[in-house]
Coordinates of C-alpha atoms and ligand atoms in Angstrom, one line a residue:
X1 CA 23.3 -3.6 101.7
X2 CA 19.7 -4.5 102.3
X3 CA 18.3 -6.4 105.2
X4 CA 17.4 -9.6 103.0
X5 CA 20.8 -9.5 101.4
X6 CA 21.5 -13.1 102.3
X7 CA 18.4 -14.6 100.5
X8 CA 18.9 -12.1 97.0
X9 CA 21.4 -12.3 94.3
X10 CA 20.2 -8.7 92.8
X11 CA 19.9 -5.4 94.4
X12 CA 16.1 -4.1 94.2
X13 CA 15.4 -2.0 91.2
X14 CA 15.4 1.7 92.1
X15 CA 11.8 2.3 90.8
X16 CA 10.6 -0.8 92.7
X17 CA 12.1 0.6 96.0
X18 CA 10.6 4.1 95.6
X19 CA 7.4 2.5 94.9
X20 CA 7.4 0.1 97.8
X21 CA 8.7 2.7 100.1
X22 CA 6.5 4.2 102.9
X23 CA 9.2 6.3 104.4
X24 CA 7.9 9.6 102.9
X25 CA 4.6 9.4 104.9
X26 CA 5.5 7.0 107.5
X27 CA 8.6 8.8 108.9
X28 CA 6.0 10.9 111.0
X29 CA 5.8 7.7 113.4
X30 CA 9.5 7.9 114.3
X31 CA 8.6 8.8 118.0
X32 CA 6.0 6.1 118.4
X33 CA 8.4 4.0 116.7
X34 CA 11.4 4.5 119.0
X35 CA 8.8 4.3 122.3
X36 CA 7.6 0.8 121.2
X37 CA 11.5 -0.2 120.5
X38 CA 12.8 1.1 124.0
X39 CA 9.5 -1.2 125.3
X40 CA 10.6 -4.1 123.5
X41 CA 14.2 -4.0 124.2
X42 CA 13.9 -3.2 127.8
X43 CA 11.5 -6.5 127.8
X44 CA 14.2 -8.9 125.7
X45 CA 16.6 -7.5 128.7
X46 CA 14.2 -8.4 131.5
X47 CA 13.5 -11.6 130.1
X48 CA 17.4 -12.5 129.6
X49 CA 17.2 -12.7 125.8
X50 CA 19.8 -10.0 125.6
X51 CA 22.3 -8.9 128.3
X52 CA 22.6 -5.7 130.0
X53 CA 25.3 -4.1 127.7
X54 CA 23.5 -4.7 124.6
X55 CA 20.3 -3.3 126.2
X56 CA 22.3 -0.2 127.3
X57 CA 23.5 0.5 124.1
X58 CA 20.1 0.0 122.2
X59 CA 18.8 2.0 124.7
X60 CA 21.2 5.0 124.2
X61 CA 21.1 4.7 120.4
X62 CA 17.7 4.9 120.4
X63 CA 17.5 7.8 122.6
X64 CA 20.3 9.7 120.8
X65 CA 18.6 9.0 117.2
X66 CA 15.0 10.4 118.7
X67 CA 17.2 13.4 119.7
X68 CA 18.8 13.8 116.5
X69 CA 15.9 13.5 114.2
X70 CA 14.0 16.1 116.9
X71 CA 16.9 18.4 116.2
X72 CA 17.1 17.8 112.7
X73 CA 20.5 16.4 113.2
X74 CA 19.5 13.1 111.3
X75 CA 17.4 13.4 108.3
X76 CA 15.5 10.6 106.8
X77 CA 17.5 8.5 104.1
X78 CA 15.3 8.3 101.3
X79 CA 16.4 4.8 100.0
X80 CA 15.2 3.1 103.3
X81 CA 11.7 1.0 102.9
X82 CA 10.1 2.5 105.9
X83 CA 10.8 4.2 109.3
X84 CA 11.1 0.8 111.2
X85 CA 14.1 -0.4 108.9
X86 CA 15.4 3.4 108.9
X87 CA 15.9 3.6 112.7
X88 CA 17.0 0.0 112.8
X89 CA 19.6 0.5 110.3
X90 CA 20.9 4.0 112.0
X91 CA 20.8 1.9 115.4
X92 CA 23.0 -0.5 113.7
X93 CA 25.5 1.8 112.1
X94 CA 25.9 3.5 115.6
X95 CA 26.3 0.0 117.6
X96 CA 27.4 -2.4 115.0
X97 CA 27.3 -5.6 117.1
X98 CA 24.3 -4.7 119.5
X99 CA 22.0 -2.8 117.4
X100 CA 21.2 -6.1 115.6
X101 CA 20.1 -7.6 118.6
X102 CA 16.9 -5.0 118.6
X103 CA 14.8 -7.0 116.3
X104 CA 14.9 -10.5 118.0
X105 CA 11.5 -12.1 118.7
X106 CA 9.9 -9.2 116.6
X107 CA 8.7 -8.6 113.2
X108 CA 7.9 -5.4 111.2
X109 CA 4.4 -6.7 111.1
X110 CA 3.7 -6.6 115.0
X111 CA 5.8 -3.4 115.0
X112 CA 4.0 -1.4 112.6
X113 CA 0.4 -2.4 114.2
X114 CA 1.9 -1.1 117.7
X115 CA 3.5 2.0 116.1
X116 CA -0.1 3.2 114.7
X117 CA -1.7 2.3 117.7
X118 CA 0.4 4.5 119.7
X119 CA 0.5 7.2 117.2
X120 CA -3.4 7.3 116.7
X121 CA -3.6 7.2 120.7
X122 CA -1.9 10.4 120.7
X123 CA -3.8 12.2 118.0
X124 CA -7.0 11.2 119.6
X125 CA -6.1 13.2 122.6
X126 CA -5.3 16.2 120.8
X127 CA -8.3 16.2 118.9
X128 CA -10.3 15.5 122.0
X129 CA -8.8 18.8 123.3
X130 CA -9.8 20.8 120.2
X131 CA -13.3 19.8 120.3
X132 CA -13.5 20.9 124.3
X133 CA -12.4 24.3 123.0
X134 CA -14.8 24.3 120.2
X135 CA -17.5 23.5 122.8
X136 CA -16.3 26.0 125.0
X137 CA -16.7 28.7 122.1
X138 CA -20.2 27.2 121.4
X139 CA -21.3 27.6 125.3
X140 CA -19.8 31.0 125.3
X141 CA -21.9 32.3 122.3
X142 CA -24.7 30.7 123.7
X143 CA -24.5 32.3 126.8
X144 CA -24.5 35.5 125.2
X145 CA -27.7 34.5 123.1
X146 CA -30.0 33.0 125.5
X147 CA -32.6 35.6 124.5
X148 CA -31.6 36.1 120.7
X149 CA -35.0 34.9 119.3
X150 CA -34.6 33.2 115.9
X151 CA -36.7 31.0 113.7
X152 CA -36.2 27.2 113.6
X153 CA -36.6 25.4 110.6
X154 CA -37.8 22.2 109.6
X155 CA -37.2 21.1 105.2
X156 CA -35.7 24.4 105.4
X157 CA -39.0 26.0 105.9
X158 CA -39.9 28.2 108.8
X159 CA -41.0 26.2 111.6
X160 CA -41.2 27.3 115.1
X161 CA -39.2 30.1 117.4
X162 CA -36.0 29.1 119.1
X163 CA -33.1 31.0 120.3
X164 CA -29.6 31.1 119.0
X165 CA -28.3 29.7 121.7
X166 CA -30.8 26.8 121.4
X167 CA -29.4 26.2 118.0
X168 CA -25.9 26.3 119.0
X169 CA -26.0 24.2 122.1
X170 CA -27.3 21.5 119.4
X171 CA -23.8 21.4 118.0
X172 CA -22.1 21.3 121.5
X173 CA -24.0 18.0 121.9
X174 CA -22.7 16.5 118.5
X175 CA -19.3 17.4 119.1
X176 CA -19.5 16.2 122.8
X177 CA -20.7 12.9 121.4
X178 CA -17.6 13.1 119.3
X179 CA -15.4 13.1 122.2
X180 CA -17.2 10.2 123.7
X181 CA -16.9 8.5 120.6
X182 CA -13.1 9.1 120.3
X183 CA -12.8 7.9 124.0
X184 CA -14.8 4.6 122.8
X185 CA -12.4 4.3 120.1
X186 CA -9.2 4.7 122.2
X187 CA -10.4 1.9 124.5
X188 CA -10.1 -0.5 121.9
X189 CA -7.1 1.2 120.2
X190 CA -5.0 1.0 123.5
X191 CA -4.1 -2.7 123.4
X192 CA -0.6 -3.7 122.4
X193 CA -0.1 -6.2 119.6
X194 CA 3.8 -6.8 120.1
X195 CA 5.0 -10.2 120.4
X196 CA 2.6 -11.3 117.8
X197 CA 5.7 -11.5 115.7
X198 CA 5.1 -11.7 111.7
X199 CA 2.0 -14.1 112.4
X200 CA 2.6 -16.7 114.7
X201 CA 4.4 -15.2 117.9
X202 CA 7.9 -16.5 118.5
X203 CA 9.7 -18.9 120.4
X204 CA 11.5 -16.9 122.9
X205 CA 10.1 -16.4 126.5
X206 CA 8.9 -13.1 125.9
X207 CA 6.6 -11.3 128.4
X208 CA 3.9 -9.2 126.2
X209 CA 2.3 -7.7 129.4
X210 CA 5.5 -6.1 130.4
X211 CA 5.7 -4.4 127.2
X212 CA 2.2 -3.3 127.2
X213 CA 2.5 -1.9 130.8
X214 CA 5.6 0.2 130.1
X215 CA 3.5 1.8 126.7
X216 CA 0.7 2.6 129.4
X217 CA -1.8 0.3 127.4
X218 CA -4.6 -1.5 129.1
X219 CA -4.1 -5.0 127.3
X220 CA -2.5 -6.8 124.8
X221 CA -4.1 -8.4 122.0
X222 CA -5.1 -12.2 122.1
X223 CA -4.4 -13.6 118.7
X224 CA -1.3 -13.1 116.7
X225 CA -2.8 -13.4 113.0
X226 CA -5.5 -10.6 114.4
X227 CA -2.9 -8.9 116.5
X228 CA -1.0 -8.0 113.1
X229 CA -3.8 -7.7 110.5
X230 CA -6.3 -6.0 112.6
X231 CA -6.8 -2.2 111.3
X232 CA -10.3 -1.8 113.0
X233 CA -8.7 0.8 115.3
X234 CA -7.6 2.9 112.5
X235 CA -11.1 2.5 110.7
X236 CA -12.8 3.3 113.9
X237 CA -10.8 6.4 114.4
X238 CA -11.4 7.5 110.7
X239 CA -15.0 7.0 110.9
X240 CA -15.0 9.0 114.2
X241 CA -13.1 11.8 112.2
X242 CA -15.5 11.4 109.3
X243 CA -18.4 12.1 111.7
X244 CA -16.8 15.0 113.3
X245 CA -16.1 16.6 110.0
X246 CA -19.7 15.9 108.9
X247 CA -20.8 18.1 112.0
X248 CA -18.6 20.6 110.9
X249 CA -19.6 20.4 107.6
X250 CA -23.6 21.0 108.7
X251 CA -22.5 24.1 110.9
X252 CA -20.4 25.2 108.1
X253 CA -23.6 25.3 105.9
X254 CA -25.3 27.5 108.1
X255 CA -22.6 29.8 108.8
X256 CA -22.7 30.4 105.0
X257 CA -26.4 30.8 104.8
X258 CA -26.4 33.0 108.0
X259 CA -23.2 35.5 106.5
X260 CA -25.2 35.9 103.2
X261 CA -26.8 39.2 102.4
X262 CA -30.3 37.5 102.1
X263 CA -30.0 36.2 105.9
X264 CA -27.3 38.9 107.8
X265 CA -28.0 36.9 110.7
X266 CA -24.2 36.8 111.6
X267 CA -21.4 38.9 110.4
X268 CA -17.8 37.1 110.1
X269 CA -14.7 38.9 111.6
X270 CA -12.9 40.6 108.7
X271 CA -9.7 38.4 110.0
X272 CA -11.9 35.2 109.2
X273 CA -13.2 35.9 105.6
X274 CA -12.2 36.8 102.3
X275 CA -12.8 39.4 99.6
X276 CA -13.6 38.8 95.9
X277 CA -10.5 39.8 93.1
X278 CA -13.0 41.5 91.2
X279 CA -16.4 42.1 93.3
X280 CA -15.6 44.9 95.9
X281 CA -18.6 44.3 97.7
X282 CA -18.0 40.8 98.5
X283 CA -17.1 39.1 101.9
X284 CA -16.8 35.4 101.6
X285 CA -17.1 32.5 104.0
X286 CA -14.2 30.8 102.9
X287 CA -13.1 29.0 106.0
X288 CA -16.8 27.5 106.1
X289 CA -16.6 26.5 102.6
X290 CA -13.3 24.8 103.0
X291 CA -14.6 22.8 106.1
X292 CA -17.7 21.7 104.1
X293 CA -15.4 21.0 101.0
X294 CA -12.8 18.9 103.3
X295 CA -15.3 16.8 104.8
X296 CA -15.4 14.8 101.7
X297 CA -12.0 13.8 101.7
X298 CA -12.0 12.7 105.4
X299 CA -15.3 10.6 104.5
X300 CA -13.6 9.1 101.4
X301 CA -10.7 8.1 104.1
X302 CA -13.1 5.8 105.9
X303 CA -14.2 4.2 102.3
X304 CA -10.3 3.8 101.3
X305 CA -9.6 1.9 104.3
X306 CA -12.7 -0.3 104.5
X307 CA -12.1 -1.2 100.7
X308 CA -8.1 -1.8 101.2
X309 CA -9.2 -4.3 104.1
X310 CA -12.2 -6.2 102.8
X311 CA -10.6 -8.8 100.7
X312 CA -7.3 -9.4 102.7
X313 CA -6.7 -12.9 104.0
X314 CA -5.0 -13.3 107.2
X315 CA -2.6 -12.4 108.2
X316 CA -0.5 -9.3 107.1
X317 CA -0.6 -8.0 103.5
X318 CA 1.4 -5.1 101.9
X319 CA -1.8 -3.5 101.1
X320 CA -2.0 -2.7 104.6
X321 CA 0.6 -0.1 104.3
X322 CA -1.9 1.9 102.2
X323 CA -3.8 2.6 105.7
X324 CA -1.5 5.3 106.6
X325 CA -1.9 8.0 104.0
X326 CA -5.8 7.7 104.5
X327 CA -5.6 7.6 108.3
X328 CA -3.2 10.6 108.2
X329 CA -5.3 12.2 106.0
X330 CA -8.1 12.5 108.1
X331 CA -6.3 13.1 111.4
X332 CA -4.6 16.3 109.6
X333 CA -7.6 17.5 107.9
X334 CA -9.7 17.7 111.3
X335 CA -7.0 18.9 113.1
X336 CA -6.7 21.6 110.4
X337 CA -10.3 22.4 110.6
X338 CA -11.2 22.7 114.2
X339 CA -9.0 25.4 115.2
X340 CA -9.6 27.8 112.3
X341 CA -13.1 27.0 112.6
X342 CA -13.3 27.6 116.2
X343 CA -11.5 31.0 115.8
X344 CA -14.3 31.8 113.1
X345 CA -17.2 31.2 115.5
X346 CA -15.6 32.9 118.3
X347 CA -14.9 35.9 116.6
X348 CA -18.5 36.3 114.5
X349 CA -20.6 39.0 115.7
X350 CA -24.6 38.1 115.7
X351 CA -27.3 40.4 114.2
X352 CA -30.0 39.8 117.0
X353 CA -32.1 42.4 115.8
X354 CA -32.0 40.7 112.1
X355 CA -32.8 37.3 113.7
X356 CA -35.6 38.9 115.7
X357 CA -37.1 40.6 113.0
X358 CA -37.3 37.5 110.9
X359 CA -38.5 35.4 113.4
X360 CA -41.5 37.8 113.8
X361 CA -42.7 37.2 110.5
X362 CA -43.8 34.2 108.5
X363 CA -46.0 32.5 111.0
X364 CA -43.8 30.3 113.2
X365 CA -46.3 31.2 115.9
X366 CA -49.0 29.3 114.4
X367 CA -48.4 26.1 116.4
X368 CA -49.0 28.4 119.6
X369 CA -52.1 29.8 118.2
X370 CA -53.5 26.5 117.8
X371 CA -52.3 25.3 121.0
X372 CA -54.1 28.5 122.6
X373 CA -57.3 27.5 121.4
X374 CA -56.9 23.8 122.6
X375 CA -56.3 25.2 125.9
X376 CA -59.4 26.6 125.9
X377 CA -61.1 23.7 125.3
X378 CA -61.0 23.0 121.4
X379 CA -60.0 19.6 120.2
X380 CA -56.2 20.2 118.8
X381 CA -57.4 19.0 115.3
X382 CA -60.2 21.7 115.3
X383 CA -57.8 24.4 116.5
X384 CA -55.4 23.5 113.9
X385 CA -57.8 24.2 111.2
X386 CA -58.8 27.2 112.2
X387 CA -55.6 28.2 112.5
X388 CA -54.6 27.3 109.1
X389 CA -57.5 29.5 107.9
X390 CA -56.3 32.4 109.7
X391 CA -53.0 32.2 108.7
X392 CA -54.2 32.1 104.9
X393 CA -56.3 35.0 105.9
X394 CA -53.3 36.8 107.5
X395 CA -51.1 36.1 103.9
X396 CA -54.2 37.4 101.5
X397 CA -54.6 40.4 103.8
X398 CA -50.8 41.2 104.8
X399 CA -51.1 40.8 108.4
X400 CA -49.3 38.5 110.9
X401 CA -51.0 36.7 113.8
X402 CA -49.1 39.5 116.2
X403 CA -51.1 42.1 114.2
X404 CA -54.4 40.5 113.3
X405 CA -57.1 42.7 114.8
X406 CA -59.2 41.2 117.8
X407 CA -62.9 41.3 115.6
X408 CA -61.0 39.3 112.8
X409 CA -59.8 36.6 115.4
X410 CA -63.1 36.5 116.9
X411 CA -64.8 36.2 113.6
X412 CA -62.9 33.1 113.2
X413 CA -63.6 31.8 116.8
X414 CA -65.6 33.1 119.8
X415 CA -62.6 31.7 122.1
X416 CA -60.2 34.3 120.8
X417 CA -59.5 36.8 123.7
X418 CA -57.3 39.9 124.2
X419 CA -54.7 37.5 125.6
X420 CA -54.0 35.8 122.2
X421 CA -51.4 38.5 121.7
X422 CA -49.6 37.3 124.5
X423 CA -50.0 33.9 123.5
X424 CA -48.5 34.5 120.0
X425 CA -45.5 36.7 121.1
X426 CA -42.2 35.3 120.3
X427 CA -41.1 35.6 124.4
X428 CA -43.9 33.8 125.3
X429 CA -43.6 31.1 122.4
X430 CA -39.9 30.3 123.3
X431 CA -40.2 30.8 127.2
X432 CA -43.0 28.5 127.5
X433 CA -41.2 25.5 125.7
X434 CA -39.4 24.7 129.0
X435 CA -39.3 21.1 128.7
X436 CA -35.9 19.6 129.1
X437 CA -33.8 20.1 125.8
X438 CA -36.1 23.0 124.8
X439 CA -35.4 26.5 123.6
X440 CA -36.6 28.2 126.8
X441 CA -33.7 30.8 127.9
X442 CA -33.6 29.0 131.7
X443 CA -33.6 25.7 129.7
X444 CA -30.8 26.3 127.6
X445 CA -28.7 27.8 130.7
X446 CA -29.2 24.5 132.2
X447 CA -27.9 22.6 129.2
X448 CA -25.1 25.0 129.2
X449 CA -24.1 24.1 132.8
X450 CA -24.6 20.4 132.2
X451 CA -22.3 20.5 129.2
X452 CA -19.7 22.4 131.5
X453 CA -19.9 19.4 133.8
X454 CA -19.7 16.9 131.5
X455 CA -16.4 18.2 129.9
X456 CA -15.2 18.6 133.8
X457 CA -13.8 22.0 133.1
X458 CA -15.5 25.5 133.3
X459 CA -16.6 27.3 130.2
X460 CA -15.5 30.3 129.7
Ligands
LIG1 N1 5.8 -0.7 105.8 C1 5.1 -1.6 106.4 C2 3.6 -1.0 106.3 O1 3.4 0.2 106.8 C3 5.6 -2.1 107.6 C4 5.5 -3.8 107.7 C5 5.9 -4.3 106.3 N2 6.2 -5.6 106.6 C6 6.7 -6.7 105.7 N3 6.4 -7.9 106.1 N4 6.9 -5.8 104.6 O2 2.9 -1.6 106.5

């Protein structure tokens, strides 16, 4: 018999029941639902709303249900409308009189709002740890490549020399911001809406702070209509996850380019690449491609949530049941991508010589050549012009700035001396960029140290 059988004369149509039911996807909330119910029942007892025997039976029943689900002795009954009703009806089966008291002073509206916060709160911690692991890997690879010179790009055109370490630490910064963004989201999420009831609280003398305290939540929500119908925390989390995926996707794009035959900057470990069913020579960067592809779904999940919410009047509307699949998908996708991506980066081999060879061609030291003249007294714009002419000459005559004979340099300007070769060497160009945040090996080393301190842990 359904819960609302008192008001209804007919059973729910079977198709409508299947349509309406969220159990197939909200079953994953069972631990958090039980955790919330235990705190609620404790509060009801504490406030004298239910007696001790009722509380003890409810507590026993909920803990047994938790255990039975964990050990697969209890399986989800597909006919239940959602996880909240499934657990409540199971409790009532086990304790027919007192199980029925659990839902006193509570609605599924504040219950689901609480459950989702509790669930998302745990997921945030997991994802933060995965991001930390990834940053560790980036620090580890960077420490090995402080002196691996490479070409830096803007517009995907060769720009100025950097190191591979400098490039990787850029991503460590992004993922570190992701950790802090999740932390911000956590703060706003970690408040209890329980006690908001269906929309207008309750007439029972409940203690909302007591519940929040038991659940280790920092505060409670302060308007019951908002308490049941706020999904900002889900949207914020999803948004933070979309940014993580965007960062992963950018790095994926680089991994794909770097591992191409044209670049050969890196080689992926055989265990983290795939072959082709027809072309024997192929080694495909599937992980990076899938991560780049999967970023699309997480970005769309944010859009699903915002669009689902934007037209809803206060307070709860059933549309909100649609929040779960989008949020769960975003969480699952990020948790699927991070560890495998991390392992792929950890095991990749870096082709130091190839990066260096590429960096030495193509005039990425032209700015330094202009700076050389400027430091000898020329105005930067004049130095820039002369260097432009030099580059153009080199291209026509098949030289690079490192190999151009001194007489030719001097035919462009008398300020050029033997020390020009030192000034345009890759080492000088990179090592002299020791401004905070720059590519000089010493500077990047400090960035890595700083990152380790920020993480509050040792980097491997
Ligand atoms: N399964 C519902 C959801 O996820 C729970 C709340 C249902 N509330 C209601 N009044 N029908 O949103």
